[in-house]
Amino acid sequence: MNFSRRFLKAANSLMTFVVVVFLAVAGIYSAYALWDNAQVYAAVDDVQDELLKLKPVVEEDGGASFDELRAINPDVCAWLTLDNTEIDYPVLQGEDNLTYINTDVYGNFALAGSIFLDSHCDNTFHDQYSLIYGHHMANSKMFGDLDLYEDQQFFEENRTGTLILPDRSYNLEILACLRVSASEDAIFSPEQWEENVGGLLTFAKENALYFHKDIMKKASTEENEGQHPQILAMTTCSSEFTDARTVLLAVMEPNTAAEIHQ
C-alpha cells in the first residue's frame, strides 16, 4: 500500500511537472509568435513609410518620374492608390507570380511580399485587363483593406483611386466587388481579356457582391461600341471559404495632371 501511494504521488508530481513544462513552452511559443507577428507588421510599416517618400508626383504631361523607385528595383512598373484606404503602394512585376509573393521592393525576404502585377500582363498597362495581387493582412497592411469593399455602404461611398505610370496616369472608377474561387478563370486567366473585356463585364454583372450600375452601363456601352474600356482587377485572399478570393474591379480612365491635382 505504501509503495502504491508513493507511486501515485510520484506519478502525480511527474504529471504536474509535465503540465507545467507544457504550459511554459506554450507560453513562450505564444509570446514568440506575437513578437514575430509584430515584427512582420513593423517591417511592412517601415517599408511603406520609406516608399511613400518616393511616391511619384504626376507631371504636367500626365506621366511621373519613377527614377528613384527603379533605382531601388527596376521591376517597379506602377503606383496604386485606393482612396480612403491604406492601399498606397508601388506595383512590381516579376518573372513569375512567385517572385514577389514573399519578397519586398528591396529584394529582401518578407512574409508580406509586395503588391505585384500578374506575370502574364503587360507591365505598361496597355492590355484591356490587368490583374494585381497582394497579401491580405490585418491592420490595413498590403491588400488588407480590399475587404472593406465587401461592406455595401463602404462600396457605395468609395468609388475612386489612381494608377500612376511613368508615361501616363489613370483615374480608377470602382466597378464591382466579387468573391470568387482562386481557380476562377474569368478573373485569374488575364490573357483571355487582353483585347476584349465584354465577357468579363458580363461575369462581373452576374456574380458581383455589388456593382455600380452607372459605371457598368458606361463600360458595357463602350465595349459594345468597340471602344474597349480597360479594367484593373485587384485581388487578395478571403476567409469566407478555403480558396476564396476578394476581387475589386475598376475601370481605368486616362486623366491629365490637372485632373489629378484638383
JSON list of C-alpha atoms in Angstrom, two decimals, residues 26-39:
[
{"chain": "A", "resi": 26, "resn": "ALA", "atom": "CA", "xyz": [3.21, 27.06, -24.95]},
{"chain": "A", "resi": 27, "resn": "GLY", "atom": "CA", "xyz": [3.51, 30.45, -23.28]},
{"chain": "A", "resi": 28, "resn": "ILE", "atom": "CA", "xyz": [6.99, 31.01, -24.66]},
{"chain": "A", "resi": 29, "resn": "TYR", "atom": "CA", "xyz": [5.86, 29.95, -28.14]},
{"chain": "A", "resi": 30, "resn": "SER", "atom": "CA", "xyz": [2.81, 32.24, -27.97]},
{"chain": "A", "resi": 31, "resn": "ALA", "atom": "CA", "xyz": [4.98, 35.14, -26.87]},
{"chain": "A", "resi": 32, "resn": "TYR", "atom": "CA", "xyz": [7.41, 34.43, -29.69]},
{"chain": "A", "resi": 33, "resn": "ALA", "atom": "CA", "xyz": [4.55, 34.18, -32.21]},
{"chain": "A", "resi": 34, "resn": "LEU", "atom": "CA", "xyz": [3.19, 37.52, -31.07]},
{"chain": "A", "resi": 35, "resn": "TRP", "atom": "CA", "xyz": [6.66, 39.08, -31.24]},
{"chain": "A", "resi": 36, "resn": "ASP", "atom": "CA", "xyz": [7.29, 37.58, -34.67]},
{"chain": "A", "resi": 37, "resn": "ASN", "atom": "CA", "xyz": [3.91, 38.76, -35.94]},
{"chain": "A", "resi": 38, "resn": "ALA", "atom": "CA", "xyz": [4.63, 42.25, -34.62]},
{"chain": "A", "resi": 39, "resn": "GLN", "atom": "CA", "xyz": [7.96, 42.19, -36.43]}
]
